[in-house]
Coordinates of C-alpha atoms and ligand atoms in Angstrom, one line a residue:
M1 CA -8.4 13.7 -26.4
Y2 CA -6.4 12.7 -23.4
E3 CA -6.8 9.4 -22.5
D4 CA -9.7 8.2 -20.8
L5 CA -8.4 7.3 -17.2
S6 CA -9.4 4.3 -15.2
L7 CA -9.0 1.4 -13.4
Y8 CA -9.0 -2.0 -15.1
I9 CA -10.2 -4.9 -13.0
D10 CA -11.7 -7.9 -14.3
G11 CA -11.8 -7.2 -17.4
E12 CA -13.9 -3.8 -17.0
F13 CA -12.7 -0.4 -17.2
L14 CA -14.0 1.5 -14.5
K15 CA -14.1 5.2 -12.8
G16 CA -16.8 7.1 -11.0
G17 CA -18.8 5.7 -8.7
G18 CA -17.7 8.1 -5.9
R19 CA -14.0 6.7 -5.9
R20 CA -11.3 9.4 -4.9
E21 CA -9.7 11.0 -7.8
Q22 CA -6.4 12.6 -8.6
D23 CA -6.0 15.4 -10.9
I24 CA -2.9 14.7 -13.4
L25 CA -1.0 17.9 -14.7
N26 CA 0.8 18.5 -17.8
P27 CA 4.3 19.1 -17.0
A28 CA 5.1 21.6 -19.4
T29 CA 2.3 23.8 -18.7
D30 CA 0.8 22.9 -15.0
E31 CA -2.6 22.8 -16.7
V32 CA -4.9 19.9 -15.5
I33 CA -5.5 17.4 -18.2
G34 CA -7.2 14.6 -16.6
K35 CA -8.7 13.1 -13.2
L36 CA -7.4 9.4 -12.1
P37 CA -9.4 7.4 -10.1
H38 CA -8.0 5.8 -7.2
A39 CA -9.0 2.2 -6.1
S40 CA -11.1 1.7 -3.2
K41 CA -10.5 -1.2 -0.9
E42 CA -13.1 -2.9 -2.8
D43 CA -11.5 -2.2 -5.5
L44 CA -8.2 -3.7 -4.7
D45 CA -10.0 -7.0 -3.3
R46 CA -12.0 -7.4 -6.6
A47 CA -8.6 -7.4 -8.3
L48 CA -7.0 -9.7 -6.2
A49 CA -9.9 -12.1 -6.5
A50 CA -10.2 -11.9 -10.4
A51 CA -6.5 -12.3 -10.7
Q52 CA -6.9 -15.6 -8.6
K53 CA -9.6 -17.0 -10.4
A54 CA -8.1 -16.0 -13.8
F55 CA -4.8 -17.6 -13.0
Q56 CA -6.6 -21.1 -12.5
S57 CA -7.3 -21.1 -16.4
W58 CA -4.4 -18.9 -17.6
R59 CA -2.0 -20.8 -15.9
R60 CA -3.5 -23.9 -18.0
S61 CA -3.5 -22.0 -21.3
S62 CA -1.3 -23.4 -24.1
P63 CA 1.9 -21.0 -24.7
M64 CA 0.3 -20.8 -28.2
E65 CA -2.3 -19.0 -27.0
R66 CA -0.5 -17.0 -24.4
S67 CA 1.8 -16.0 -27.7
R68 CA -1.5 -15.1 -30.2
V69 CA -2.4 -12.4 -27.5
L70 CA 0.9 -11.2 -26.7
R71 CA 1.8 -10.8 -30.6
K72 CA -1.7 -9.2 -30.8
V73 CA -0.4 -6.4 -28.3
A74 CA 2.8 -5.7 -30.2
E75 CA 0.8 -5.2 -33.2
L76 CA -1.9 -2.8 -31.9
A77 CA 0.4 -1.0 -29.9
R78 CA 2.3 0.0 -33.2
E79 CA -0.9 1.0 -34.7
R80 CA -1.7 3.1 -31.9
A81 CA 2.1 4.3 -31.0
N82 CA 0.9 7.9 -32.0
D83 CA -1.7 8.5 -30.0
I84 CA -0.1 6.8 -26.9
G85 CA 2.8 9.0 -27.1
R86 CA 1.1 12.0 -27.7
N87 CA -0.3 11.0 -24.3
I88 CA 2.8 10.3 -22.6
T89 CA 4.4 13.7 -24.0
L90 CA 1.3 15.1 -22.2
D91 CA 1.3 14.1 -18.9
Q92 CA 5.2 12.9 -18.4
G93 CA 6.9 15.6 -20.8
K94 CA 9.2 13.7 -23.1
P95 CA 9.5 15.1 -26.5
L96 CA 7.4 13.8 -28.7
A97 CA 9.7 11.2 -30.8
E98 CA 10.9 10.0 -27.7
A99 CA 7.6 9.2 -26.8
V100 CA 6.5 7.7 -29.8
G101 CA 9.9 5.8 -30.1
E102 CA 9.3 4.3 -26.5
V103 CA 6.1 2.8 -27.9
T104 CA 6.9 1.4 -31.1
A105 CA 10.5 0.2 -29.6
C106 CA 8.8 -1.5 -26.2
S107 CA 6.1 -3.2 -28.4
E108 CA 9.3 -5.9 -29.1
H109 CA 9.0 -7.0 -25.5
A110 CA 5.5 -8.3 -26.2
E111 CA 6.7 -10.0 -29.4
W112 CA 9.9 -11.1 -27.6
A113 CA 7.9 -12.6 -24.5
A114 CA 5.4 -13.9 -27.5
E115 CA 8.4 -15.9 -28.9
E116 CA 10.1 -16.8 -25.7
C117 CA 6.9 -18.2 -23.7
R118 CA 6.7 -21.1 -26.5
R119 CA 10.4 -22.1 -25.1
I120 CA 9.8 -22.6 -21.8
Y121 CA 11.3 -26.0 -20.7
G122 CA 11.8 -28.0 -18.0
R123 CA 14.0 -31.3 -17.9
V124 CA 14.5 -35.0 -17.3
I125 CA 16.8 -35.9 -14.9
Q126 CA 18.5 -39.8 -15.5
P127 CA 17.5 -41.9 -12.4
R128 CA 19.4 -43.8 -10.1
A129 CA 17.0 -46.8 -9.9
E130 CA 15.2 -48.5 -12.8
G131 CA 11.4 -46.9 -13.4
V132 CA 11.8 -43.8 -11.7
R133 CA 11.6 -41.2 -13.9
Q134 CA 12.8 -37.4 -12.5
L135 CA 11.0 -34.5 -14.2
V136 CA 12.2 -31.0 -13.3
L137 CA 9.0 -28.5 -14.3
K138 CA 8.6 -24.9 -14.9
E139 CA 5.4 -23.5 -13.3
P140 CA 4.1 -19.8 -13.1
I141 CA 4.6 -18.5 -9.9
G142 CA 0.9 -17.4 -9.3
V143 CA -0.8 -13.9 -9.0
C144 CA 1.8 -11.0 -9.3
A145 CA 1.8 -7.3 -8.0
A146 CA 3.9 -5.1 -10.0
F147 CA 4.7 -1.5 -9.4
S148 CA 5.7 0.6 -12.5
P149 CA 7.6 4.1 -12.7
W150 CA 6.7 7.2 -14.3
N151 CA 9.8 7.7 -16.4
F152 CA 9.1 5.4 -19.2
P153 CA 5.2 4.6 -18.5
F154 CA 4.8 2.5 -21.5
N155 CA 8.4 0.5 -21.5
Q156 CA 8.5 -0.4 -17.7
A157 CA 4.6 -1.7 -17.5
I158 CA 4.7 -3.4 -20.5
R159 CA 8.1 -5.3 -19.5
K160 CA 6.4 -6.6 -16.2
M161 CA 2.8 -7.6 -18.1
V162 CA 4.3 -9.6 -20.9
S163 CA 6.9 -11.4 -18.7
A164 CA 4.1 -12.5 -16.0
L165 CA 1.4 -13.0 -18.6
G166 CA 3.8 -14.9 -20.8
A167 CA 4.7 -17.2 -18.1
G168 CA 1.1 -18.2 -17.4
C169 CA 1.0 -15.7 -14.4
T170 CA -1.7 -13.1 -13.7
I171 CA -1.0 -9.6 -12.4
I172 CA -2.1 -6.3 -11.1
V173 CA -0.2 -3.6 -12.1
K174 CA -0.2 -0.2 -9.9
G175 CA 0.8 2.2 -12.3
P176 CA 2.6 5.4 -12.0
E177 CA -0.1 8.3 -10.8
D178 CA 2.2 10.7 -12.1
S179 CA 1.9 9.9 -15.8
P180 CA -0.5 7.1 -16.2
S181 CA -2.0 7.2 -19.6
A182 CA 0.3 4.7 -21.0
V183 CA -0.3 2.0 -18.5
V184 CA -4.2 2.6 -19.2
A185 CA -3.4 2.4 -22.9
L186 CA -1.7 -1.0 -22.3
A187 CA -5.2 -2.4 -20.2
R188 CA -6.6 -1.4 -23.6
L189 CA -4.1 -3.1 -26.0
F190 CA -4.6 -6.3 -23.8
H191 CA -8.4 -6.0 -23.6
D192 CA -8.7 -5.8 -27.3
A193 CA -6.1 -8.7 -28.1
G194 CA -8.3 -11.0 -26.4
L195 CA -6.7 -11.2 -22.9
P196 CA -9.3 -13.0 -20.8
P197 CA -10.7 -11.1 -18.0
G198 CA -8.9 -10.9 -14.8
C199 CA -5.6 -11.8 -16.4
L200 CA -4.6 -8.3 -15.9
N201 CA -5.8 -5.8 -13.7
L202 CA -4.7 -2.2 -13.5
V203 CA -5.0 -0.1 -10.1
W204 CA -4.0 3.2 -8.9
G205 CA -3.9 5.0 -5.5
V206 CA -1.6 6.0 -3.0
P207 CA 1.7 4.2 -3.8
S208 CA 2.1 3.0 -0.1
E209 CA -1.2 2.2 0.5
V210 CA -1.9 0.2 -2.1
S211 CA 1.8 -1.7 -2.6
T212 CA 1.1 -2.6 1.1
Y213 CA -2.0 -4.1 1.0
L214 CA -1.3 -6.2 -2.2
I215 CA 2.4 -7.5 -0.7
H216 CA 0.3 -8.4 2.4
S217 CA -2.5 -10.3 0.3
P218 CA -1.8 -14.1 0.6
I219 CA -3.3 -14.3 -2.9
V220 CA -0.2 -12.3 -4.2
R221 CA 3.0 -14.3 -4.8
K222 CA 5.5 -12.3 -6.3
I223 CA 6.4 -8.5 -6.5
S224 CA 8.0 -6.6 -9.1
F225 CA 9.3 -3.0 -8.5
T226 CA 10.5 -0.5 -10.4
G227 CA 11.9 2.8 -8.8
S228 CA 14.0 4.4 -6.2
V229 CA 16.3 2.2 -3.9
P230 CA 14.8 3.5 -0.6
V231 CA 11.3 2.4 -2.0
G232 CA 12.5 -1.0 -3.2
K233 CA 14.3 -1.9 -0.2
Q234 CA 11.1 -1.1 1.8
L235 CA 9.1 -3.2 -0.6
A236 CA 11.6 -5.8 -0.6
A237 CA 11.4 -6.4 3.3
M238 CA 8.0 -6.1 3.3
A239 CA 8.0 -9.2 0.6
G240 CA 10.8 -10.9 2.4
A241 CA 9.0 -11.0 5.6
L242 CA 6.1 -12.9 3.9
M243 CA 8.6 -14.9 2.0
K244 CA 7.5 -13.7 -1.6
P245 CA 10.4 -13.4 -4.0
C246 CA 10.6 -10.2 -5.9
T247 CA 12.4 -8.4 -9.0
M248 CA 13.8 -5.0 -8.3
E249 CA 14.9 -2.8 -10.8
L250 CA 16.1 0.1 -8.9
G251 CA 18.0 3.3 -9.3
G252 CA 21.8 3.9 -10.6
H253 CA 24.5 6.4 -10.7
S254 CA 26.0 5.4 -13.9
P255 CA 30.0 5.8 -14.2
V256 CA 30.9 6.8 -17.9
I257 CA 35.0 5.9 -18.4
V258 CA 36.2 7.6 -21.2
C259 CA 39.9 6.5 -21.8
E260 CA 42.4 8.8 -23.6
D261 CA 42.6 6.3 -26.4
A262 CA 38.9 6.4 -27.3
D263 CA 37.5 8.3 -30.2
V264 CA 36.6 11.0 -27.6
D265 CA 34.3 13.0 -30.2
A266 CA 32.1 10.0 -30.6
A267 CA 31.8 9.5 -27.0
A268 CA 31.0 13.0 -26.5
D269 CA 28.4 12.7 -29.1
M270 CA 27.2 9.7 -27.7
M271 CA 27.1 10.8 -24.1
A272 CA 25.1 14.1 -25.0
A273 CA 22.4 12.7 -26.9
S274 CA 22.0 10.0 -24.2
K275 CA 22.6 12.2 -20.9
F276 CA 19.7 14.4 -21.8
R277 CA 17.3 12.1 -23.0
N278 CA 14.0 12.3 -21.1
A279 CA 15.7 14.9 -19.2
G280 CA 18.0 12.5 -17.3
Q281 CA 15.1 10.7 -15.9
V282 CA 16.3 7.3 -17.0
C283 CA 17.8 4.7 -14.2
V284 CA 20.6 4.0 -16.6
S285 CA 21.4 7.7 -17.2
P286 CA 25.2 8.4 -17.4
T287 CA 25.7 10.6 -14.1
R288 CA 29.3 10.3 -13.3
F289 CA 31.8 11.1 -16.0
Y290 CA 35.2 10.2 -15.4
V291 CA 37.6 11.0 -18.4
Q292 CA 41.6 10.3 -18.7
E293 CA 43.8 13.3 -18.8
K294 CA 44.9 13.8 -21.9
A295 CA 41.2 13.4 -23.2
Y296 CA 39.4 16.0 -20.6
D297 CA 39.6 19.5 -22.7
R298 CA 38.7 17.8 -26.0
F299 CA 35.7 15.6 -24.3
V300 CA 34.5 18.4 -22.3
A301 CA 34.7 21.1 -25.2
R302 CA 32.6 19.0 -27.3
F303 CA 30.4 18.1 -24.7
L304 CA 29.6 21.7 -24.3
D305 CA 28.9 22.5 -27.5
K306 CA 26.4 19.5 -27.8
V307 CA 24.6 21.0 -24.6
S308 CA 24.6 24.2 -25.9
K309 CA 22.5 23.6 -28.8
L310 CA 19.9 21.4 -27.2
K311 CA 16.6 22.8 -27.5
V312 CA 14.6 22.9 -24.3
G313 CA 10.7 23.2 -24.5
P314 CA 7.4 21.5 -24.4
G315 CA 7.7 18.1 -25.7
L316 CA 4.7 18.9 -28.3
E317 CA 7.0 21.5 -30.0
A318 CA 8.8 20.1 -33.0
D319 CA 12.3 21.0 -32.4
T320 CA 12.1 20.4 -28.8
K321 CA 15.1 17.7 -27.7
M322 CA 14.4 18.1 -24.0
G323 CA 11.4 18.6 -22.0
P324 CA 10.2 19.4 -18.5
L325 CA 10.9 17.3 -15.5
A326 CA 8.1 14.9 -14.9
H327 CA 6.8 16.7 -11.7
R328 CA 7.2 19.6 -9.6
R329 CA 9.3 17.9 -6.7
R330 CA 11.9 16.8 -9.3
V331 CA 13.0 20.8 -9.7
P332 CA 14.2 21.3 -6.0
A333 CA 15.7 17.9 -6.1
I334 CA 17.8 18.8 -9.2
A335 CA 18.8 22.3 -7.5
G336 CA 19.7 20.7 -4.4
F337 CA 22.5 18.9 -6.7
V338 CA 23.9 22.0 -7.8
E339 CA 24.0 23.8 -4.4
D340 CA 26.0 21.3 -2.8
A341 CA 28.5 20.9 -5.8
D342 CA 28.9 24.8 -5.9
A343 CA 29.2 25.0 -2.0
R344 CA 31.7 22.3 -2.3
G345 CA 34.1 24.2 -4.8
A346 CA 32.7 22.7 -8.2
T347 CA 32.6 24.8 -11.2
I348 CA 29.3 24.9 -13.0
L349 CA 30.0 24.7 -16.5
A350 CA 26.4 24.7 -17.9
G351 CA 23.1 25.4 -16.6
G352 CA 22.5 25.2 -13.0
H353 CA 18.9 26.8 -12.4
P354 CA 15.3 26.2 -13.1
M355 CA 13.9 27.9 -16.1
G356 CA 11.0 29.9 -14.4
G357 CA 7.9 30.4 -15.9
R358 CA 5.3 27.7 -16.2
G359 CA 6.1 24.1 -16.3
N360 CA 8.9 21.8 -14.3
F361 CA 11.9 23.0 -17.0
F362 CA 15.6 22.7 -15.8
E363 CA 18.6 23.8 -17.8
P364 CA 20.8 21.1 -19.0
T365 CA 23.4 21.3 -16.2
V366 CA 27.4 20.1 -16.7
V367 CA 29.1 20.2 -13.1
A368 CA 32.8 19.8 -13.2
D369 CA 35.3 18.8 -10.2
A370 CA 32.6 18.3 -7.5
P371 CA 34.5 16.2 -5.1
D372 CA 33.9 12.5 -5.0
D373 CA 31.9 12.5 -1.8
S374 CA 29.8 15.5 -2.9
K375 CA 26.0 14.5 -3.3
L376 CA 26.2 14.9 -7.0
M377 CA 29.0 12.0 -7.1
T378 CA 27.5 9.9 -4.6
Q379 CA 23.7 10.2 -4.8
E380 CA 21.3 9.6 -7.7
P381 CA 20.4 12.6 -9.4
F382 CA 18.0 11.3 -11.8
G383 CA 17.4 14.7 -13.7
P384 CA 19.1 16.8 -16.3
I385 CA 22.7 17.2 -14.6
M386 CA 26.0 15.2 -14.6
G387 CA 29.4 15.7 -13.0
V388 CA 32.3 15.1 -14.8
K389 CA 36.1 14.8 -13.5
R390 CA 39.7 13.8 -14.7
F391 CA 41.4 10.5 -14.0
K392 CA 44.9 9.4 -14.5
T393 CA 45.1 5.3 -14.7
L394 CA 42.4 3.3 -15.6
D395 CA 42.8 1.3 -12.2
E396 CA 41.9 4.7 -10.5
A397 CA 39.2 4.8 -12.8
I398 CA 37.6 1.7 -12.2
E399 CA 37.7 1.7 -8.4
R400 CA 36.2 5.5 -8.5
A401 CA 33.6 3.7 -10.5
N402 CA 32.7 1.0 -8.3
S403 CA 33.0 2.7 -5.5
L404 CA 29.4 3.7 -4.6
P405 CA 26.7 0.9 -3.5
Y406 CA 24.9 1.4 -6.8
G407 CA 25.2 -1.2 -9.6
L408 CA 22.7 -0.6 -12.6
A409 CA 24.5 0.6 -15.6
A410 CA 28.2 1.8 -16.8
Y411 CA 29.5 3.4 -20.0
A412 CA 33.2 2.8 -21.3
F413 CA 34.9 4.2 -24.3
T414 CA 38.2 2.7 -25.5
T415 CA 40.0 1.4 -28.8
S416 CA 41.9 -0.8 -26.7
T417 CA 40.6 -4.1 -26.4
R418 CA 42.5 -4.8 -23.7
N419 CA 41.0 -1.9 -21.7
A420 CA 37.7 -2.9 -23.1
T421 CA 37.7 -6.6 -21.8
R422 CA 39.1 -5.6 -18.8
L423 CA 36.2 -2.8 -18.0
G424 CA 33.8 -5.2 -18.9
D425 CA 35.3 -7.7 -16.6
A426 CA 36.0 -5.1 -13.5
L427 CA 32.9 -3.0 -13.4
E428 CA 30.5 -3.8 -10.9
S429 CA 27.5 -3.3 -12.6
G430 CA 24.7 -5.5 -14.3
M431 CA 24.8 -3.8 -17.6
V432 CA 28.1 -2.4 -19.0
T433 CA 28.1 -0.8 -22.6
I434 CA 31.5 0.1 -24.4
N435 CA 31.8 2.2 -27.1
H436 CA 28.0 2.3 -28.1
L437 CA 24.9 2.5 -26.8
G438 CA 23.3 -0.8 -26.3
F439 CA 20.9 -1.4 -23.3
A440 CA 17.8 -2.4 -23.0
L441 CA 16.7 -4.5 -26.3
A442 CA 13.9 -7.0 -25.7
E443 CA 16.5 -9.6 -26.2
T444 CA 19.2 -8.6 -23.5
P445 CA 18.4 -8.6 -20.1
F446 CA 18.0 -5.5 -18.0
G447 CA 18.7 -5.4 -14.2
G448 CA 21.1 -4.4 -11.6
V449 CA 23.6 -5.5 -9.1
K450 CA 24.7 -4.4 -5.3
D451 CA 21.9 -1.7 -4.2
S452 CA 20.4 -1.3 -7.9
G453 CA 18.3 -4.7 -7.1
Y454 CA 18.2 -8.1 -8.5
G455 CA 16.4 -10.0 -11.2
S456 CA 16.2 -9.2 -14.9
E457 CA 13.3 -8.3 -17.3
G458 CA 14.2 -9.1 -21.0
G459 CA 16.3 -11.4 -22.4
T460 CA 16.0 -15.0 -21.7
E461 CA 15.8 -14.1 -18.3
T462 CA 12.6 -12.6 -18.5
F463 CA 10.3 -15.3 -17.3
D464 CA 12.9 -16.5 -14.3
G465 CA 11.1 -14.6 -11.7
Y466 CA 7.7 -15.5 -13.0
L467 CA 8.3 -19.2 -12.7
V468 CA 9.1 -21.7 -9.9
T469 CA 10.8 -24.9 -10.4
K470 CA 9.0 -28.0 -9.0
F471 CA 11.1 -31.9 -9.1
V472 CA 8.7 -34.5 -9.5
T473 CA 10.2 -37.9 -9.3
Q474 CA 8.1 -41.0 -10.3
K475 CA 8.0 -44.8 -9.9
N476 CA 5.9 -46.7 -12.3
Ligands
NAD1 P1 10.1 7.9 -5.2 O1 11.1 7.2 -4.5 O2 8.9 9.0 -4.1 O3 9.0 6.9 -5.7 C1 9.8 6.3 -6.8 C2 8.8 5.6 -7.7 O4 8.1 4.7 -6.6 C3 7.7 6.3 -8.0 O5 6.8 5.6 -9.4 C4 6.3 6.1 -7.2 O6 5.2 6.3 -7.4 C5 6.7 4.7 -6.8 N1 6.7 4.6 -5.0 C6 7.2 5.4 -4.0 N2 6.6 4.9 -2.9 C7 6.1 3.8 -2.9 C8 5.8 2.8 -2.3 N3 5.6 2.8 -0.9 N4 5.1 1.4 -2.7 C9 5.0 1.3 -4.2 N5 5.5 2.3 -5.1 C10 6.0 3.4 -4.4 O7 10.9 9.2 -6.1 P2 10.3 10.1 -7.2 O8 10.5 11.4 -6.7 O9 8.9 9.5 -7.7 O10 11.4 9.8 -8.2 C11 12.6 10.0 -8.0 C12 13.5 8.9 -7.7 O11 12.7 7.5 -8.2 C13 14.8 8.5 -8.2 O12 15.8 9.0 -7.4 C14 15.2 7.7 -9.0 O13 16.0 6.3 -8.0 C15 13.8 6.8 -8.9 N6 13.0 6.2 -10.3 C16 13.8 5.0 -10.6 C17 13.2 4.5 -12.0 C18 13.9 3.5 -12.2 O14 13.5 3.4 -13.9 N7 14.8 2.7 -11.8 C19 12.1 5.2 -12.4 C20 11.5 6.0 -11.8 C21 12.1 6.6 -10.5

């Protein structure tokens, strides 16, 4: 059975009641699999009031109590991972193993927050005068509004929930209307784990209407958004005008630098697996490949061999390695990158076309020699497509890697320690992984620089955006 889609407000799962409903489609078959209730203005007001009321007690809850709820969420998530994963495959499209893996791996975020929330400390500053006591306190910022995306519906929502709740905040989440089941499942996990009513609220609707309403509410004190750069800039500007801090995890256009001294075969194998995971709909997906001249032919041949063996199909079929794009609008978007590259003299080495028939399938696509100023090499493609080009010197590769406004993730392959250190230092990116795939673990920070946003969720930084610093000085 597909998830029973609902709102979750003040501890109640709500639907029907004359609320507007949106059809949820299976991206592999175009079939309607569910009806998603949209929140009315009254629902949003109720969620705001519930979050505000719950904050008064949750902010004073002991870290042990918060930790207990978060641990229970992780335990229940693992128990339910197969069902939650299956529903992610049904509404988002990714292969079942990836979907179940998303749930089990990301349960760790709840455990990490459960551990770290017991270590939210302040400090004591030595006074200048006798009898003065100077304290730095870390307090939860208040009611948060979070907007989570459709590509990793479980992963992206749980990070925001556990960061806010672990810090002692309450939160209203607007999940992704394109793939909502995992976020409803998350609300059930928290409900069943004993989270008090009002601490977590889940709403759905027209994204711009809900975000505008929540951000403008004086009850909301902090915004967290994961999604595209243009929407992130709009929301950050709105929040900035109201002096509300944000965590913004936006798009990327990740460079991959393969040096000629690298283990080229290993680099090609790792990157081919990583590139087409979730059909390339990954903010840290490798997209711009710069391969040093002597390694180029070997890398490209090996990469193309892997791509030729990639089975594309519905995510519930056992041998599928890449599913459909999550929704219909992404198909012409990816085709647009191919058309522009083709018109600009690039060579399409593999794929390049929608796969026709039912569902939003697009061929895994490899494009060589698209000009540096082409659409593919300058705008985030967010799909199963990548560009590959040669470089001569490491200086040149670093300059090209850093040439865009994005700065989320970067990949590099080299056996030279000197080169590795240089790349780690020089790449303008929130995250750099060298010779392996090392992003998005619960204990490591996840976030970007430049247009890719600011703030990190994960790592010991996970609560930074959800706490405020208060200084208390006292003379007895
Ligand atoms: P989009 O820009 O229309 O939407 C991106 C996300 O933001 C969606 O989840 C959408 O529901 C939400 N959104 C859109 N307008 C909003 C608003 N005014 N208020 C609140 N939320 C809003 O693009 P799309 O076609 O859905 O997705 C493609 C683009 O989204 C890609 O270019 C990629 O950059 C970005 N994206 C990024 C991530 C990420 O992990 N950083 C995840 C999903 C999508």
